[in-house]
Amino acid sequence: MSIGKWPRLVYVLAAVSALAWSSACGAATPTPTATPRPAPTPTTAPAATATPTPAPRTTPTAGPAATATPTAVATATPTAAPKPTATATPAPSAKRGGALRWVKPTSIHDLDVLQSNTGGDLEKMGPIYDGLVVIEPDRTISPAQAKSWEVSADGKTVTFRLEQGVQFHDGTPFNAAAVKNDLQWKLNADNKYEQRSAIQTIASIDTPDEYTVKLNMTTADALIIPFMAVRPGFVFSPTARDTVSKTDRQLNPVGAGSFKVKKVVVDSYLELEKWDKGFSHGKYPYVDSFRILFIVDPAVRLASYRAGDADIFMATALDREQLKNERATVIYERYATTVATLFLNPRFPPLDNVKVRKAMSMSIDRNALIQGTLFGQATPLNGFIGPAWPWAWDPNYKGNGYDMAGAKALMKEAGYANGFTLEKVTWARGEERQPIMTLMADQFRELKIDAKLEIGLSNQSSRLFRIDKSTSSYYTLWGSGVPDLDSVPRDHFYSQAASFMYKDFLDPAVTQKIDGLLDQGRTTPVTEPAKRAKIYRDAQALIDEHAMAIFLFQEKEFTIYRNYVKDYAEHPSGGTSQWFKVWLDK
Amino acid sequence: MKRFIMRRLMSFLPTVFIVTVLVYAMALLAPGGDPVSYMLGDSADPELVEHFRKELRLDDPVYVQYGHWIGGVLTGDLGYSIRTNEKMTSVLRSRMAVTLELATGALVVALLIALPIGIYSAARPNSIGDNVGTVFAIAGAALPPFWLGVMLIYVFAVRLGWLPSQGFVPFAEDPVLNLKGMILPMIMTGATGAANLTRQTRSAMLEVLRQDYIRTAYSKGLAEGRVLLRHSLKNAMIPVITVLGLTVARLLGGTAITEIIFGLPGLGQMAVQSAIVRDIPAIQALLVVFAGTVLTVNLLVDVAYGILDPRIRYA
């Protein structure tokens, strides 16, 4: 049938226009608005919340879903010196079986604890190794592969008693000899273990019997036990380490954790299956399998959760906005114990000029960054101490905070009124980081600094900056996985750390003073928060006086999961959570 | 026919040779001249640098390097990915299956959409159906595939719950889950290819339907369906097959976005990830595979001409 006298083209154009208009208006995801929202009031880590909404199709409940129970609140107050607690017994109502599905935005780079140094890999490798101890959400320490420990009166000796009958995934016995072997490998400078600075207070290791490991340290160290909950305490099978090549270990790690690797499909998923010969002797884990899905696109991540293809995922601020009314959903939020930082390498002139570094820090409007990219879900920082450590944080601390006029004056004083080009400004891949980097570069342009941004793999970017020192600056969320405040300044501002940049650029008296403060902070018991707070504030002031880095903000982190996921215990610093305790009530 | 195929093969081989030379030369074009430094960074671990220099034989003359590399390609040794340290041959084998399944399915989707619409549009020119088909064709070409993919997930996975939102299950493991997981990716990739095919089919059919022998067929009382499908379509297919060959090349490139969105562990996603981290051995291996596939498809297109139109094979 013919249309009539109107030219066909008119109808076609009208139809295409309508389609284009509807696709533009019907965008799947809302974009961040430019309207500023009030910055969140700094508090201790907030409680998890959930509100009822229409039930997602995949949940078995009929009718309106029950309100999800908020999970445990992570407190920020320092705890007493860590003591071994009784081994937790499984909740009597916990159901066994099922497959837990966790969505992550990035693929695996390296599961070999002896080589890997990225936070993303730490979260994924945690279930494969478990650790000698685990950190609870309230920051107390609980036993894991070590069933108990004692600290000598002078704090210089820590004795771990290991669980017996534990095996690595390749059948090698997990015992004191294996732990000693592993720690000695990590302490050996020739092996270039990146976390060596975390455990370098260990002078020697004894094994008085098959299941006892004694760490003899050069000085009392408040963090040695918490570090046994993360990478330094993740023990790799000595048999596999010595027989499997470095490259093969990357995707075929052999730990003694509650889960072992079943299958790795790079860029798609990591599948773990339960391991009955872990420290819990079969009590844990509850789930039969644990699949970690890598979904790069944030819209698809959200969709997979909504579609019921994922049980739990680490959400962005935007996801939180969209899911805050989602039914049968728990939103767990807390302040990260990492600090968004742009580290500066003085080997790249004029970053060797303290006035230039200060000016760069003062040119950044942190509130604008947070409102523009994080929906206000972060607190601006002018130093490295943030609200995750309320016992040390001073919300009125000025440091090298935003002051554009002051920044321009400093640039003029430094002789760079016309700006300069800054090459190799790097950061690790992450979709929320691109807008942050772009906004920062825009703000640097106010000082006529042309920052050349380079994106990279997190492992590569980190290594290039910290170890090779071959890039001018590196943006990251920095923290070592241990929730103590010390983990933020130590790796970059302690002169003995591999990533210390300022050896040839600072007065030795200054570096000595910073070292002294950090040593003091580390050896002062956590039961003396006021004393530690003063120490770290002094270190913060000294670091900021020399503008050794640009501290930006401390963001909130969100984990969103279905209410049938039980006993999920968020690691207080986003490191490895206790996946072995999780069970599925469906 | 055999002679025709042999002639086509004779021109295929030099093309493949030139492609491999260009692919290999890519490594030599790395900034700074040293591809290993480019890949690993200026201050990489010297041990690692030495390891990869030996792997890539960079101290040998260029023609020797190429000879070793092409020898490896011909014997199935495509080196190691720097990003994942996996052997490229085994990686390609597993990922090729995913991409081939996706591309084949997308092609089927494209044909299932394009042929009926193209034929109908040609049979009923200037009708409402024809115009709807035209709108569809233009929209298919204009709509961003990324948006289409997300919309498909939203409608079919989130809202209706009929299909999974992402992920891949190998066919051997569970055929039903495999197909369920591949439907949306195939539609997403195929829809964009369908647009061009639809227009080409319509145009070719219109040309054929104007021929005298078609008028003769109608005047002899043959049913419309028989005229269209038996007498017209075959003659209209030659230009369509040309576009099909080009569509395959586009589909292979288009799989990258699809694989990233749907979390499919295919060649496309690997190509993107390798490019981001400058994993040159992986990129070289992928280029060889992609180029080889496109050239093979075009060879098959040439052979198909000969089958469809005997006049061509004896030309």
JSON list of C-alpha atoms in Angstrom, two decimals, chain A residues 215-321:
[
{"chain": "A", "resi": 215, "resn": "LEU", "atom": "CA", "xyz": [59.03, -14.05, 65.51]},
{"chain": "A", "resi": 216, "resn": "ASN", "atom": "CA", "xyz": [61.94, -12.23, 67.13]},
{"chain": "A", "resi": 217, "resn": "MET", "atom": "CA", "xyz": [61.83, -8.55, 66.24]},
{"chain": "A", "resi": 218, "resn": "THR", "atom": "CA", "xyz": [64.27, -5.71, 66.42]},
{"chain": "A", "resi": 219, "resn": "THR", "atom": "CA", "xyz": [61.68, -3.56, 68.15]},
{"chain": "A", "resi": 220, "resn": "ALA", "atom": "CA", "xyz": [58.17, -3.82, 69.52]},
{"chain": "A", "resi": 221, "resn": "ASP", "atom": "CA", "xyz": [55.78, -3.61, 66.58]},
{"chain": "A", "resi": 222, "resn": "ALA", "atom": "CA", "xyz": [52.08, -2.88, 67.10]},
{"chain": "A", "resi": 223, "resn": "LEU", "atom": "CA", "xyz": [51.28, -3.91, 63.53]},
{"chain": "A", "resi": 224, "resn": "ILE", "atom": "CA", "xyz": [53.03, -7.21, 63.09]},
{"chain": "A", "resi": 225, "resn": "ILE", "atom": "CA", "xyz": [49.96, -9.20, 64.13]},
{"chain": "A", "resi": 226, "resn": "PRO", "atom": "CA", "xyz": [47.48, -7.26, 61.93]},
{"chain": "A", "resi": 227, "resn": "PHE", "atom": "CA", "xyz": [49.89, -7.69, 59.03]},
{"chain": "A", "resi": 228, "resn": "MET", "atom": "CA", "xyz": [49.54, -11.44, 59.42]},
{"chain": "A", "resi": 229, "resn": "ALA", "atom": "CA", "xyz": [45.92, -10.95, 58.28]},
{"chain": "A", "resi": 230, "resn": "VAL", "atom": "CA", "xyz": [46.96, -9.65, 54.88]},
{"chain": "A", "resi": 231, "resn": "ARG", "atom": "CA", "xyz": [49.66, -10.32, 52.31]},
{"chain": "A", "resi": 232, "resn": "PRO", "atom": "CA", "xyz": [52.65, -10.85, 54.61]},
{"chain": "A", "resi": 233, "resn": "GLY", "atom": "CA", "xyz": [50.60, -13.45, 56.50]},
{"chain": "A", "resi": 234, "resn": "PHE", "atom": "CA", "xyz": [49.36, -15.21, 53.34]},
{"chain": "A", "resi": 235, "resn": "VAL", "atom": "CA", "xyz": [51.53, -18.29, 53.14]},
{"chain": "A", "resi": 236, "resn": "PHE", "atom": "CA", "xyz": [52.32, -19.76, 49.74]},
{"chain": "A", "resi": 237, "resn": "SER", "atom": "CA", "xyz": [53.03, -23.46, 49.56]},
{"chain": "A", "resi": 238, "resn": "PRO", "atom": "CA", "xyz": [56.84, -23.81, 49.70]},
{"chain": "A", "resi": 239, "resn": "THR", "atom": "CA", "xyz": [56.64, -26.89, 47.48]},
{"chain": "A", "resi": 240, "resn": "ALA", "atom": "CA", "xyz": [54.76, -25.05, 44.76]},
{"chain": "A", "resi": 241, "resn": "ARG", "atom": "CA", "xyz": [56.87, -21.91, 45.12]},
{"chain": "A", "resi": 242, "resn": "ASP", "atom": "CA", "xyz": [60.06, -23.82, 44.46]},
{"chain": "A", "resi": 243, "resn": "THR", "atom": "CA", "xyz": [58.74, -26.01, 41.67]},
{"chain": "A", "resi": 244, "resn": "VAL", "atom": "CA", "xyz": [56.32, -23.80, 39.78]},
{"chain": "A", "resi": 245, "resn": "SER", "atom": "CA", "xyz": [57.65, -20.96, 37.68]},
{"chain": "A", "resi": 246, "resn": "LYS", "atom": "CA", "xyz": [56.95, -17.35, 38.57]},
{"chain": "A", "resi": 247, "resn": "THR", "atom": "CA", "xyz": [54.75, -16.96, 35.50]},
{"chain": "A", "resi": 248, "resn": "ASP", "atom": "CA", "xyz": [52.71, -20.08, 36.23]},
{"chain": "A", "resi": 249, "resn": "ARG", "atom": "CA", "xyz": [52.08, -19.02, 39.81]},
{"chain": "A", "resi": 250, "resn": "GLN", "atom": "CA", "xyz": [50.27, -15.91, 38.61]},
{"chain": "A", "resi": 251, "resn": "LEU", "atom": "CA", "xyz": [47.03, -17.75, 37.84]},
{"chain": "A", "resi": 252, "resn": "ASN", "atom": "CA", "xyz": [47.72, -20.96, 39.74]},
{"chain": "A", "resi": 253, "resn": "PRO", "atom": "CA", "xyz": [48.36, -19.93, 43.33]},
{"chain": "A", "resi": 254, "resn": "VAL", "atom": "CA", "xyz": [48.68, -22.57, 46.03]},
{"chain": "A", "resi": 255, "resn": "GLY", "atom": "CA", "xyz": [47.62, -21.40, 49.46]},
{"chain": "A", "resi": 256, "resn": "ALA", "atom": "CA", "xyz": [46.07, -23.10, 52.48]},
{"chain": "A", "resi": 257, "resn": "GLY", "atom": "CA", "xyz": [42.90, -21.01, 52.56]},
{"chain": "A", "resi": 258, "resn": "SER", "atom": "CA", "xyz": [39.32, -22.17, 52.86]},
{"chain": "A", "resi": 259, "resn": "PHE", "atom": "CA", "xyz": [38.89, -22.00, 49.09]},
{"chain": "A", "resi": 260, "resn": "LYS", "atom": "CA", "xyz": [41.08, -23.33, 46.33]},
{"chain": "A", "resi": 261, "resn": "VAL", "atom": "CA", "xyz": [41.21, -22.29, 42.72]},
{"chain": "A", "resi": 262, "resn": "LYS", "atom": "CA", "xyz": [39.00, -24.38, 40.49]},
{"chain": "A", "resi": 263, "resn": "LYS", "atom": "CA", "xyz": [39.09, -22.35, 37.32]},
{"chain": "A", "resi": 264, "resn": "VAL", "atom": "CA", "xyz": [40.39, -19.02, 36.14]},
{"chain": "A", "resi": 265, "resn": "VAL", "atom": "CA", "xyz": [39.05, -17.39, 32.99]},
{"chain": "A", "resi": 266, "resn": "VAL", "atom": "CA", "xyz": [40.93, -14.13, 32.69]},
{"chain": "A", "resi": 267, "resn": "ASP", "atom": "CA", "xyz": [38.60, -11.18, 32.06]},
{"chain": "A", "resi": 268, "resn": "SER", "atom": "CA", "xyz": [35.57, -13.31, 32.90]},
{"chain": "A", "resi": 269, "resn": "TYR", "atom": "CA", "xyz": [35.62, -15.03, 36.28]},
{"chain": "A", "resi": 270, "resn": "LEU", "atom": "CA", "xyz": [37.55, -16.77, 39.01]},
{"chain": "A", "resi": 271, "resn": "GLU", "atom": "CA", "xyz": [35.92, -19.87, 40.39]},
{"chain": "A", "resi": 272, "resn": "LEU", "atom": "CA", "xyz": [36.88, -21.19, 43.79]},
{"chain": "A", "resi": 273, "resn": "GLU", "atom": "CA", "xyz": [35.74, -24.39, 45.45]},
{"chain": "A", "resi": 274, "resn": "LYS", "atom": "CA", "xyz": [35.76, -25.19, 49.10]},
{"chain": "A", "resi": 275, "resn": "TRP", "atom": "CA", "xyz": [38.80, -26.73, 50.70]},
{"chain": "A", "resi": 276, "resn": "ASP", "atom": "CA", "xyz": [38.06, -28.98, 53.67]},
{"chain": "A", "resi": 277, "resn": "LYS", "atom": "CA", "xyz": [41.61, -29.10, 54.97]},
{"chain": "A", "resi": 278, "resn": "GLY", "atom": "CA", "xyz": [41.83, -25.44, 55.96]},
{"chain": "A", "resi": 279, "resn": "PHE", "atom": "CA", "xyz": [42.24, -24.08, 59.44]},
{"chain": "A", "resi": 280, "resn": "SER", "atom": "CA", "xyz": [38.63, -24.76, 60.42]},
{"chain": "A", "resi": 281, "resn": "HIS", "atom": "CA", "xyz": [38.94, -28.51, 59.74]},
{"chain": "A", "resi": 282, "resn": "GLY", "atom": "CA", "xyz": [35.88, -28.64, 57.55]},
{"chain": "A", "resi": 283, "resn": "LYS", "atom": "CA", "xyz": [33.65, -26.34, 59.60]},
{"chain": "A", "resi": 284, "resn": "TYR", "atom": "CA", "xyz": [34.15, -23.63, 56.99]},
{"chain": "A", "resi": 285, "resn": "PRO", "atom": "CA", "xyz": [33.40, -22.59, 54.35]},
{"chain": "A", "resi": 286, "resn": "TYR", "atom": "CA", "xyz": [29.65, -23.02, 54.17]},
{"chain": "A", "resi": 287, "resn": "VAL", "atom": "CA", "xyz": [29.23, -22.44, 50.46]},
{"chain": "A", "resi": 288, "resn": "ASP", "atom": "CA", "xyz": [30.40, -25.06, 47.99]},
{"chain": "A", "resi": 289, "resn": "SER", "atom": "CA", "xyz": [31.72, -22.60, 45.50]},
{"chain": "A", "resi": 290, "resn": "PHE", "atom": "CA", "xyz": [32.59, -18.99, 45.27]},
{"chain": "A", "resi": 291, "resn": "ARG", "atom": "CA", "xyz": [32.58, -17.34, 41.89]},
{"chain": "A", "resi": 292, "resn": "ILE", "atom": "CA", "xyz": [34.12, -13.92, 41.44]},
{"chain": "A", "resi": 293, "resn": "LEU", "atom": "CA", "xyz": [32.78, -12.30, 38.27]},
{"chain": "A", "resi": 294, "resn": "PHE", "atom": "CA", "xyz": [34.69, -9.55, 36.50]},
{"chain": "A", "resi": 295, "resn": "ILE", "atom": "CA", "xyz": [32.34, -7.03, 34.98]},
{"chain": "A", "resi": 296, "resn": "VAL", "atom": "CA", "xyz": [34.01, -3.91, 33.70]},
{"chain": "A", "resi": 297, "resn": "ASP", "atom": "CA", "xyz": [30.96, -1.86, 32.84]},
{"chain": "A", "resi": 298, "resn": "PRO", "atom": "CA", "xyz": [29.21, -0.35, 35.87]},
{"chain": "A", "resi": 299, "resn": "ALA", "atom": "CA", "xyz": [25.77, -0.43, 34.21]},
{"chain": "A", "resi": 300, "resn": "VAL", "atom": "CA", "xyz": [26.13, -4.14, 33.53]},
{"chain": "A", "resi": 301, "resn": "ARG", "atom": "CA", "xyz": [27.36, -4.76, 37.10]},
{"chain": "A", "resi": 302, "resn": "LEU", "atom": "CA", "xyz": [24.25, -3.14, 38.46]},
{"chain": "A", "resi": 303, "resn": "ALA", "atom": "CA", "xyz": [22.08, -4.99, 35.96]},
{"chain": "A", "resi": 304, "resn": "SER", "atom": "CA", "xyz": [23.61, -8.33, 36.88]},
{"chain": "A", "resi": 305, "resn": "TYR", "atom": "CA", "xyz": [22.83, -7.69, 40.54]},
{"chain": "A", "resi": 306, "resn": "ARG", "atom": "CA", "xyz": [19.28, -6.64, 39.75]},
{"chain": "A", "resi": 307, "resn": "ALA", "atom": "CA", "xyz": [18.81, -9.59, 37.43]},
{"chain": "A", "resi": 308, "resn": "GLY", "atom": "CA", "xyz": [19.81, -11.97, 40.20]},
{"chain": "A", "resi": 309, "resn": "ASP", "atom": "CA", "xyz": [23.04, -13.06, 38.52]},
{"chain": "A", "resi": 310, "resn": "ALA", "atom": "CA", "xyz": [25.15, -11.75, 41.40]},
{"chain": "A", "resi": 311, "resn": "ASP", "atom": "CA", "xyz": [24.67, -11.90, 45.16]},
{"chain": "A", "resi": 312, "resn": "ILE", "atom": "CA", "xyz": [27.08, -9.25, 46.31]},
{"chain": "A", "resi": 313, "resn": "PHE", "atom": "CA", "xyz": [29.09, -6.49, 44.76]},
{"chain": "A", "resi": 314, "resn": "MET", "atom": "CA", "xyz": [31.29, -3.58, 45.66]},
{"chain": "A", "resi": 315, "resn": "ALA", "atom": "CA", "xyz": [29.25, -0.63, 44.61]},
{"chain": "A", "resi": 316, "resn": "THR", "atom": "CA", "xyz": [30.03, 2.88, 43.55]},
{"chain": "A", "resi": 317, "resn": "ALA", "atom": "CA", "xyz": [28.33, 5.95, 44.93]},
{"chain": "A", "resi": 318, "resn": "LEU", "atom": "CA", "xyz": [26.11, 5.96, 41.84]},
{"chain": "A", "resi": 319, "resn": "ASP", "atom": "CA", "xyz": [25.07, 2.35, 42.42]},
{"chain": "A", "resi": 320, "resn": "ARG", "atom": "CA", "xyz": [24.20, 3.21, 45.98]},
{"chain": "A", "resi": 321, "resn": "GLU", "atom": "CA", "xyz": [21.95, 6.01, 44.78]}
]
